[in-house]
């Protein structure tokens, strides 16, 4: 896609020990597809000059296996390119969830607060919404998160200024903030974001390339059975 103008091209990925693999690589697969030239085989356009910055607290390999919980040697390690101190300017930040999200230190939360004003979009997957809530970035917004962690996250003090939507695969809380439910919902939510930002044809063609049948209904989450919305208790 030439002449992208103000369309986002600078993406960032925040990693921490214990992140969920599909939270990251589902959305990144869709991003990879729409940003490479061979996508032109099935699409009249692709997104040019896309960059991805992998960011972590330290320049050390980051594993999705939370320490003490990995029962095998399967846990992969991802090497970050930037720390919180030298991360480049971003248009879009993807924040995954995972078993390690509850252990993310305050320095990372402070970093989220600092960079948020300069972002065009913040997209959280799964319990990544908890990090955004801790940073106060969901105050006054509608949001969702992983349904297995629903009660623990929505009951936190940092969640009391957010309207938590139970029956939702993803929620567009504002023009800037998107949150998705657990794990695989991140791919559906990210493709919905692609559709809104870059156009329906690009999103549809990405699914064709991926041989992926997306769930295009944000308000229907089969994993929310027995759960209820949690309105804000503070303003």
PDB file of C-alpha atoms in Angstrom:
ATOM      1  CA  UNK A   1       0.000   0.000   0.000  1.00  0.00           C
ATOM      2  CA  UNK A   2       1.735   3.135  -1.161  1.00  0.00           C
ATOM      3  CA  UNK A   3       1.100   6.559   0.295  1.00  0.00           C
ATOM      4  CA  UNK A   4       0.263   5.225   3.737  1.00  0.00           C
ATOM      5  CA  UNK A   5       0.270   8.756   5.176  1.00  0.00           C
ATOM      6  CA  UNK A   6      -0.710   8.590   8.832  1.00  0.00           C
ATOM      7  CA  UNK A   7      -1.404   4.862   8.753  1.00  0.00           C
ATOM      8  CA  UNK A   8       0.663   2.994  11.359  1.00  0.00           C
ATOM      9  CA  UNK A   9       3.855   1.271  10.237  1.00  0.00           C
ATOM     10  CA  UNK A  10       5.977   1.240  13.409  1.00  0.00           C
ATOM     11  CA  UNK A  11       4.955  -1.685  15.609  1.00  0.00           C
ATOM     12  CA  UNK A  12       6.256  -2.643  19.027  1.00  0.00           C
ATOM     13  CA  UNK A  13       5.938  -5.868  20.995  1.00  0.00           C
ATOM     14  CA  UNK A  14       6.345  -5.861  24.773  1.00  0.00           C
ATOM     15  CA  UNK A  15       7.711  -9.131  26.155  1.00  0.00           C
ATOM     16  CA  UNK A  16       8.198 -10.382  29.706  1.00  0.00           C
ATOM     17  CA  UNK A  17       8.951 -13.799  31.247  1.00  0.00           C
ATOM     18  CA  UNK A  18       5.883 -15.993  31.080  1.00  0.00           C
ATOM     19  CA  UNK A  19       4.187 -14.400  28.063  1.00  0.00           C
ATOM     20  CA  UNK A  20       1.690 -16.526  26.129  1.00  0.00           C
ATOM     21  CA  UNK A  21       3.051 -17.682  22.755  1.00  0.00           C
ATOM     22  CA  UNK A  22      -0.136 -17.420  20.666  1.00  0.00           C
ATOM     23  CA  UNK A  23      -0.922 -14.002  22.141  1.00  0.00           C
ATOM     24  CA  UNK A  24       2.178 -12.852  20.291  1.00  0.00           C
ATOM     25  CA  UNK A  25       2.492 -14.953  17.191  1.00  0.00           C
ATOM     26  CA  UNK A  26      -1.154 -15.045  16.132  1.00  0.00           C
ATOM     27  CA  UNK A  27      -1.257 -11.267  15.578  1.00  0.00           C
ATOM     28  CA  UNK A  28       2.308 -11.230  14.249  1.00  0.00           C
ATOM     29  CA  UNK A  29       1.445 -13.832  11.620  1.00  0.00           C
ATOM     30  CA  UNK A  30      -1.277 -11.541  10.290  1.00  0.00           C
ATOM     31  CA  UNK A  31       1.108  -8.572  10.391  1.00  0.00           C
ATOM     32  CA  UNK A  32       3.798 -10.545   8.577  1.00  0.00           C
ATOM     33  CA  UNK A  33       1.353 -11.516   5.846  1.00  0.00           C
ATOM     34  CA  UNK A  34       0.074  -8.027   5.035  1.00  0.00           C
ATOM     35  CA  UNK A  35       3.546  -6.460   5.052  1.00  0.00           C
ATOM     36  CA  UNK A  36       5.405  -8.642   2.540  1.00  0.00           C
ATOM     37  CA  UNK A  37       5.473  -8.318  -1.220  1.00  0.00           C
ATOM     38  CA  UNK A  38       4.473 -11.898  -1.988  1.00  0.00           C
ATOM     39  CA  UNK A  39       1.096 -11.024  -0.445  1.00  0.00           C
ATOM     40  CA  UNK A  40       0.476  -9.363  -3.816  1.00  0.00           C
ATOM     41  CA  UNK A  41      -0.188 -12.820  -5.214  1.00  0.00           C
ATOM     42  CA  UNK A  42      -3.683 -12.630  -3.717  1.00  0.00           C
ATOM     43  CA  UNK A  43      -4.030  -8.975  -2.715  1.00  0.00           C
ATOM     44  CA  UNK A  44      -3.798  -5.812  -4.828  1.00  0.00           C
ATOM     45  CA  UNK A  45      -1.903  -4.058  -2.022  1.00  0.00           C
ATOM     46  CA  UNK A  46       0.376  -4.714   0.924  1.00  0.00           C
ATOM     47  CA  UNK A  47       1.622  -2.458   3.731  1.00  0.00           C
ATOM     48  CA  UNK A  48       5.076  -1.123   2.966  1.00  0.00           C
ATOM     49  CA  UNK A  49       7.893  -0.115   5.308  1.00  0.00           C
ATOM     50  CA  UNK A  50       6.551  -1.915   8.361  1.00  0.00           C
ATOM     51  CA  UNK A  51       8.946  -2.284  11.283  1.00  0.00           C
ATOM     52  CA  UNK A  52       8.677  -4.389  14.432  1.00  0.00           C
ATOM     53  CA  UNK A  53      10.580  -3.579  17.622  1.00  0.00           C
ATOM     54  CA  UNK A  54      10.790  -6.302  20.267  1.00  0.00           C
ATOM     55  CA  UNK A  55      11.031  -4.677  23.687  1.00  0.00           C
ATOM     56  CA  UNK A  56      11.711  -6.091  27.148  1.00  0.00           C
ATOM     57  CA  UNK A  57      12.915  -4.841  30.503  1.00  0.00           C
ATOM     58  CA  UNK A  58      16.367  -6.291  29.843  1.00  0.00           C
ATOM     59  CA  UNK A  59      18.332  -7.370  26.777  1.00  0.00           C
ATOM     60  CA  UNK A  60      18.128 -10.998  27.782  1.00  0.00           C
ATOM     61  CA  UNK A  61      16.292 -13.909  26.119  1.00  0.00           C
ATOM     62  CA  UNK A  62      12.652 -13.947  27.222  1.00  0.00           C
ATOM     63  CA  UNK A  63      10.883 -17.270  27.702  1.00  0.00           C
ATOM     64  CA  UNK A  64       7.123 -17.932  27.676  1.00  0.00           C
ATOM     65  CA  UNK A  65       7.748 -20.445  30.436  1.00  0.00           C
ATOM     66  CA  UNK A  66       7.193 -18.872  33.826  1.00  0.00           C
ATOM     67  CA  UNK A  67      10.036 -19.859  36.180  1.00  0.00           C
ATOM     68  CA  UNK A  68       9.087 -22.884  38.254  1.00  0.00           C
ATOM     69  CA  UNK A  69       6.139 -23.836  36.046  1.00  0.00           C
ATOM     70  CA  UNK A  70       7.821 -25.345  32.988  1.00  0.00           C
ATOM     71  CA  UNK A  71       7.675 -29.140  33.119  1.00  0.00           C
ATOM     72  CA  UNK A  72       9.906 -29.710  30.109  1.00  0.00           C
ATOM     73  CA  UNK A  73      12.553 -28.044  27.967  1.00  0.00           C
ATOM     74  CA  UNK A  74       9.985 -26.886  25.418  1.00  0.00           C
ATOM     75  CA  UNK A  75       9.862 -23.220  26.431  1.00  0.00           C
ATOM     76  CA  UNK A  76      11.253 -21.097  23.621  1.00  0.00           C
ATOM     77  CA  UNK A  77      13.350 -17.988  24.109  1.00  0.00           C
ATOM     78  CA  UNK A  78      12.872 -14.739  22.238  1.00  0.00           C
ATOM     79  CA  UNK A  79      15.701 -12.220  22.044  1.00  0.00           C
ATOM     80  CA  UNK A  80      14.565  -8.606  22.511  1.00  0.00           C
ATOM     81  CA  UNK A  81      16.107  -5.799  20.474  1.00  0.00           C
ATOM     82  CA  UNK A  82      15.394  -2.916  22.831  1.00  0.00           C
ATOM     83  CA  UNK A  83      14.994  -2.170  26.504  1.00  0.00           C
ATOM     84  CA  UNK A  84      12.513   0.228  28.057  1.00  0.00           C
ATOM     85  CA  UNK A  85      15.197   2.910  28.041  1.00  0.00           C
ATOM     86  CA  UNK A  86      16.046   2.853  24.331  1.00  0.00           C
ATOM     87  CA  UNK A  87      12.837   1.685  22.656  1.00  0.00           C
ATOM     88  CA  UNK A  88      12.120   3.655  19.463  1.00  0.00           C
ATOM     89  CA  UNK A  89       9.039   5.715  18.760  1.00  0.00           C
ATOM     90  CA  UNK A  90       6.060   3.489  18.004  1.00  0.00           C
ATOM     91  CA  UNK A  91       2.717   3.786  16.273  1.00  0.00           C
ATOM     92  CA  UNK A  92       1.265   0.549  17.671  1.00  0.00           C
ATOM     93  CA  UNK A  93       2.139  -1.433  20.793  1.00  0.00           C
ATOM     94  CA  UNK A  94       1.047  -5.043  21.252  1.00  0.00           C
ATOM     95  CA  UNK A  95       0.906  -6.227  24.866  1.00  0.00           C
ATOM     96  CA  UNK A  96       0.395  -9.988  25.285  1.00  0.00           C
ATOM     97  CA  UNK A  97      -0.855 -11.815  28.330  1.00  0.00           C
ATOM     98  CA  UNK A  98       0.432 -14.970  29.922  1.00  0.00           C
ATOM     99  CA  UNK A  99       1.142 -16.703  33.207  1.00  0.00           C
ATOM    100  CA  UNK A 100       3.856 -14.166  33.953  1.00  0.00           C
ATOM    101  CA  UNK A 101       1.704 -11.074  33.549  1.00  0.00           C
ATOM    102  CA  UNK A 102       0.982 -10.838  37.278  1.00  0.00           C
ATOM    103  CA  UNK A 103       4.719 -10.608  37.965  1.00  0.00           C
ATOM    104  CA  UNK A 104       5.455  -7.735  35.579  1.00  0.00           C
ATOM    105  CA  UNK A 105       7.292  -5.094  37.650  1.00  0.00           C
ATOM    106  CA  UNK A 106       6.171  -1.525  38.194  1.00  0.00           C
ATOM    107  CA  UNK A 107       8.972  -0.167  35.991  1.00  0.00           C
ATOM    108  CA  UNK A 108       7.237  -1.720  32.977  1.00  0.00           C
ATOM    109  CA  UNK A 109       3.894  -0.233  34.036  1.00  0.00           C
ATOM    110  CA  UNK A 110       5.508   3.189  34.334  1.00  0.00           C
ATOM    111  CA  UNK A 111       6.964   2.776  30.847  1.00  0.00           C
ATOM    112  CA  UNK A 112       3.496   2.023  29.468  1.00  0.00           C
ATOM    113  CA  UNK A 113       2.191   5.201  31.072  1.00  0.00           C
ATOM    114  CA  UNK A 114       5.041   7.217  29.574  1.00  0.00           C
ATOM    115  CA  UNK A 115       4.762   5.998  25.987  1.00  0.00           C
ATOM    116  CA  UNK A 116       0.973   5.805  25.751  1.00  0.00           C
ATOM    117  CA  UNK A 117       0.379   9.465  24.781  1.00  0.00           C
ATOM    118  CA  UNK A 118       2.589   9.041  21.711  1.00  0.00           C
ATOM    119  CA  UNK A 119       0.973   5.829  20.453  1.00  0.00           C
ATOM    120  CA  UNK A 120      -1.659   5.706  17.744  1.00  0.00           C
ATOM    121  CA  UNK A 121      -2.903   2.357  19.050  1.00  0.00           C
ATOM    122  CA  UNK A 122      -2.548   0.097  22.073  1.00  0.00           C
ATOM    123  CA  UNK A 123      -3.651  -3.518  21.572  1.00  0.00           C
ATOM    124  CA  UNK A 124      -3.711  -5.946  24.486  1.00  0.00           C
ATOM    125  CA  UNK A 125      -4.275  -9.681  24.277  1.00  0.00           C
ATOM    126  CA  UNK A 126      -5.510 -11.887  27.101  1.00  0.00           C
ATOM    127  CA  UNK A 127      -4.197 -10.786  30.511  1.00  0.00           C
ATOM    128  CA  UNK A 128      -2.197  -8.067  28.810  1.00  0.00           C
ATOM    129  CA  UNK A 129      -5.262  -5.986  29.679  1.00  0.00           C
ATOM    130  CA  UNK A 130      -4.226  -6.257  33.321  1.00  0.00           C
ATOM    131  CA  UNK A 131      -0.989  -4.414  32.547  1.00  0.00           C
ATOM    132  CA  UNK A 132      -2.917  -1.663  30.781  1.00  0.00           C
ATOM    133  CA  UNK A 133      -5.316  -1.437  33.732  1.00  0.00           C
ATOM    134  CA  UNK A 134      -2.430  -1.204  36.193  1.00  0.00           C
ATOM    135  CA  UNK A 135      -1.105   1.693  34.129  1.00  0.00           C
ATOM    136  CA  UNK A 136      -4.498   3.417  34.275  1.00  0.00           C
ATOM    137  CA  UNK A 137      -4.870   3.202  30.500  1.00  0.00           C
ATOM    138  CA  UNK A 138      -8.289   1.525  30.692  1.00  0.00           C
ATOM    139  CA  UNK A 139      -9.844   4.020  33.096  1.00  0.00           C
ATOM    140  CA  UNK A 140     -13.254   5.075  31.809  1.00  0.00           C
ATOM    141  CA  UNK A 141     -13.160   2.544  28.964  1.00  0.00           C
ATOM    142  CA  UNK A 142     -14.854  -0.724  28.103  1.00  0.00           C
ATOM    143  CA  UNK A 143     -12.453  -3.669  27.947  1.00  0.00           C
ATOM    144  CA  UNK A 144     -12.188  -7.434  28.104  1.00  0.00           C
ATOM    145  CA  UNK A 145      -9.609 -10.036  29.039  1.00  0.00           C
ATOM    146  CA  UNK A 146      -8.988 -13.777  29.385  1.00  0.00           C
ATOM    147  CA  UNK A 147     -12.080 -15.479  30.782  1.00  0.00           C
ATOM    148  CA  UNK A 148     -10.104 -17.988  32.866  1.00  0.00           C
ATOM    149  CA  UNK A 149      -8.583 -15.005  34.670  1.00  0.00           C
ATOM    150  CA  UNK A 150     -11.800 -12.968  34.612  1.00  0.00           C
ATOM    151  CA  UNK A 151     -12.583 -12.812  38.309  1.00  0.00           C
ATOM    152  CA  UNK A 152      -9.017 -12.279  39.457  1.00  0.00           C
ATOM    153  CA  UNK A 153      -8.384  -9.406  37.051  1.00  0.00           C
ATOM    154  CA  UNK A 154     -11.725  -7.610  37.249  1.00  0.00           C
ATOM    155  CA  UNK A 155     -11.653  -7.656  41.051  1.00  0.00           C
ATOM    156  CA  UNK A 156      -8.330  -5.827  41.296  1.00  0.00           C
ATOM    157  CA  UNK A 157      -8.270  -2.277  42.597  1.00  0.00           C
ATOM    158  CA  UNK A 158      -6.610  -1.139  39.364  1.00  0.00           C
ATOM    159  CA  UNK A 159      -9.599  -2.496  37.391  1.00  0.00           C
ATOM    160  CA  UNK A 160     -12.316  -0.609  39.253  1.00  0.00           C
ATOM    161  CA  UNK A 161     -12.485   2.305  36.791  1.00  0.00           C
ATOM    162  CA  UNK A 162     -13.089   0.060  33.766  1.00  0.00           C
ATOM    163  CA  UNK A 163     -16.286  -1.475  32.407  1.00  0.00           C
ATOM    164  CA  UNK A 164     -15.333  -5.121  31.842  1.00  0.00           C
ATOM    165  CA  UNK A 165     -17.334  -6.819  29.077  1.00  0.00           C
ATOM    166  CA  UNK A 166     -17.686 -10.556  29.626  1.00  0.00           C
ATOM    167  CA  UNK A 167     -19.281 -11.731  26.377  1.00  0.00           C
ATOM    168  CA  UNK A 168     -16.658 -10.297  24.036  1.00  0.00           C
ATOM    169  CA  UNK A 169     -13.902 -11.730  21.879  1.00  0.00           C
ATOM    170  CA  UNK A 170     -12.501  -8.231  21.689  1.00  0.00           C
ATOM    171  CA  UNK A 171     -13.510  -4.698  22.611  1.00  0.00           C
ATOM    172  CA  UNK A 172     -12.673  -1.428  20.934  1.00  0.00           C
ATOM    173  CA  UNK A 173     -12.584   0.697  24.059  1.00  0.00           C
ATOM    174  CA  UNK A 174     -11.726   3.903  22.230  1.00  0.00           C
ATOM    175  CA  UNK A 175     -10.304   4.967  18.901  1.00  0.00           C
ATOM    176  CA  UNK A 176      -6.900   4.161  20.385  1.00  0.00           C
ATOM    177  CA  UNK A 177      -7.315   1.182  22.727  1.00  0.00           C
ATOM    178  CA  UNK A 178      -8.289  -2.372  21.776  1.00  0.00           C
ATOM    179  CA  UNK A 179      -8.425  -5.306  24.204  1.00  0.00           C
ATOM    180  CA  UNK A 180      -9.051  -8.953  23.382  1.00  0.00           C
ATOM    181  CA  UNK A 181     -10.049 -12.028  25.298  1.00  0.00           C
ATOM    182  CA  UNK A 182      -7.750 -14.990  25.844  1.00  0.00           C
ATOM    183  CA  UNK A 183      -5.035 -16.362  23.590  1.00  0.00           C
ATOM    184  CA  UNK A 184      -6.622 -17.189  20.201  1.00  0.00           C
ATOM    185  CA  UNK A 185      -8.994 -14.228  20.503  1.00  0.00           C
ATOM    186  CA  UNK A 186      -5.966 -12.015  19.989  1.00  0.00           C
ATOM    187  CA  UNK A 187      -5.723 -13.128  16.372  1.00  0.00           C
ATOM    188  CA  UNK A 188      -9.399 -12.370  15.729  1.00  0.00           C
ATOM    189  CA  UNK A 189      -9.131  -9.008  17.432  1.00  0.00           C
ATOM    190  CA  UNK A 190      -5.965  -8.074  15.577  1.00  0.00           C
ATOM    191  CA  UNK A 191      -7.501  -8.979  12.213  1.00  0.00           C
ATOM    192  CA  UNK A 192     -10.525  -6.839  13.133  1.00  0.00           C
ATOM    193  CA  UNK A 193      -8.084  -4.020  13.860  1.00  0.00           C
ATOM    194  CA  UNK A 194      -6.436  -4.560  10.456  1.00  0.00           C
ATOM    195  CA  UNK A 195      -9.875  -4.357   8.860  1.00  0.00           C
ATOM    196  CA  UNK A 196     -10.654  -1.041  10.520  1.00  0.00           C
ATOM    197  CA  UNK A 197      -7.267   0.575   9.973  1.00  0.00           C
ATOM    198  CA  UNK A 198      -6.175  -0.790   6.590  1.00  0.00           C
ATOM    199  CA  UNK A 199      -9.455  -1.964   5.068  1.00  0.00           C
ATOM    200  CA  UNK A 200     -11.700  -5.012   4.824  1.00  0.00           C
ATOM    201  CA  UNK A 201     -10.077  -6.381   1.673  1.00  0.00           C
ATOM    202  CA  UNK A 202      -6.671  -6.547   3.316  1.00  0.00           C
ATOM    203  CA  UNK A 203      -8.087  -8.343   6.367  1.00  0.00           C
ATOM    204  CA  UNK A 204     -10.002 -10.829   4.228  1.00  0.00           C
ATOM    205  CA  UNK A 205      -7.008 -11.536   2.017  1.00  0.00           C
ATOM    206  CA  UNK A 206      -4.802 -12.015   5.077  1.00  0.00           C
ATOM    207  CA  UNK A 207      -7.175 -14.700   6.357  1.00  0.00           C
ATOM    208  CA  UNK A 208      -7.114 -16.368   2.948  1.00  0.00           C
ATOM    209  CA  UNK A 209      -3.314 -16.441   2.966  1.00  0.00           C
ATOM    210  CA  UNK A 210      -3.271 -17.794   6.519  1.00  0.00           C
ATOM    211  CA  UNK A 211      -6.054 -20.308   5.722  1.00  0.00           C
ATOM    212  CA  UNK A 212      -7.672 -18.957   8.856  1.00  0.00           C
ATOM    213  CA  UNK A 213     -11.402 -18.829   9.571  1.00  0.00           C
ATOM    214  CA  UNK A 214     -11.777 -15.747  11.715  1.00  0.00           C
ATOM    215  CA  UNK A 215     -14.476 -15.016  14.251  1.00  0.00           C
ATOM    216  CA  UNK A 216     -15.717 -11.635  13.079  1.00  0.00           C
ATOM    217  CA  UNK A 217     -18.264 -11.114  15.864  1.00  0.00           C
ATOM    218  CA  UNK A 218     -16.678  -9.210  18.742  1.00  0.00           C
ATOM    219  CA  UNK A 219     -19.684  -9.542  21.029  1.00  0.00           C
ATOM    220  CA  UNK A 220     -19.800 -13.347  21.081  1.00  0.00           C
ATOM    221  CA  UNK A 221     -17.362 -15.273  23.283  1.00  0.00           C
ATOM    222  CA  UNK A 222     -18.173 -18.962  23.857  1.00  0.00           C
ATOM    223  CA  UNK A 223     -15.763 -19.018  26.794  1.00  0.00           C
ATOM    224  CA  UNK A 224     -17.694 -16.419  28.802  1.00  0.00           C
ATOM    225  CA  UNK A 225     -20.449 -18.806  29.903  1.00  0.00           C
ATOM    226  CA  UNK A 226     -21.418 -18.120  33.511  1.00  0.00           C
ATOM    227  CA  UNK A 227     -19.545 -14.806  33.615  1.00  0.00           C
ATOM    228  CA  UNK A 228     -21.080 -11.345  33.817  1.00  0.00           C
ATOM    229  CA  UNK A 229     -20.054  -7.821  32.957  1.00  0.00           C
ATOM    230  CA  UNK A 230     -18.269  -5.950  35.719  1.00  0.00           C
ATOM    231  CA  UNK A 231     -19.196  -2.245  35.714  1.00  0.00           C
ATOM    232  CA  UNK A 232     -16.805   0.313  37.194  1.00  0.00           C
ATOM    233  CA  UNK A 233     -17.103   0.955  40.900  1.00  0.00           C
ATOM    234  CA  UNK A 234     -14.988   4.105  40.788  1.00  0.00           C
ATOM    235  CA  UNK A 235     -14.914   7.137  38.513  1.00  0.00           C
TER     236      UNK A 235
END
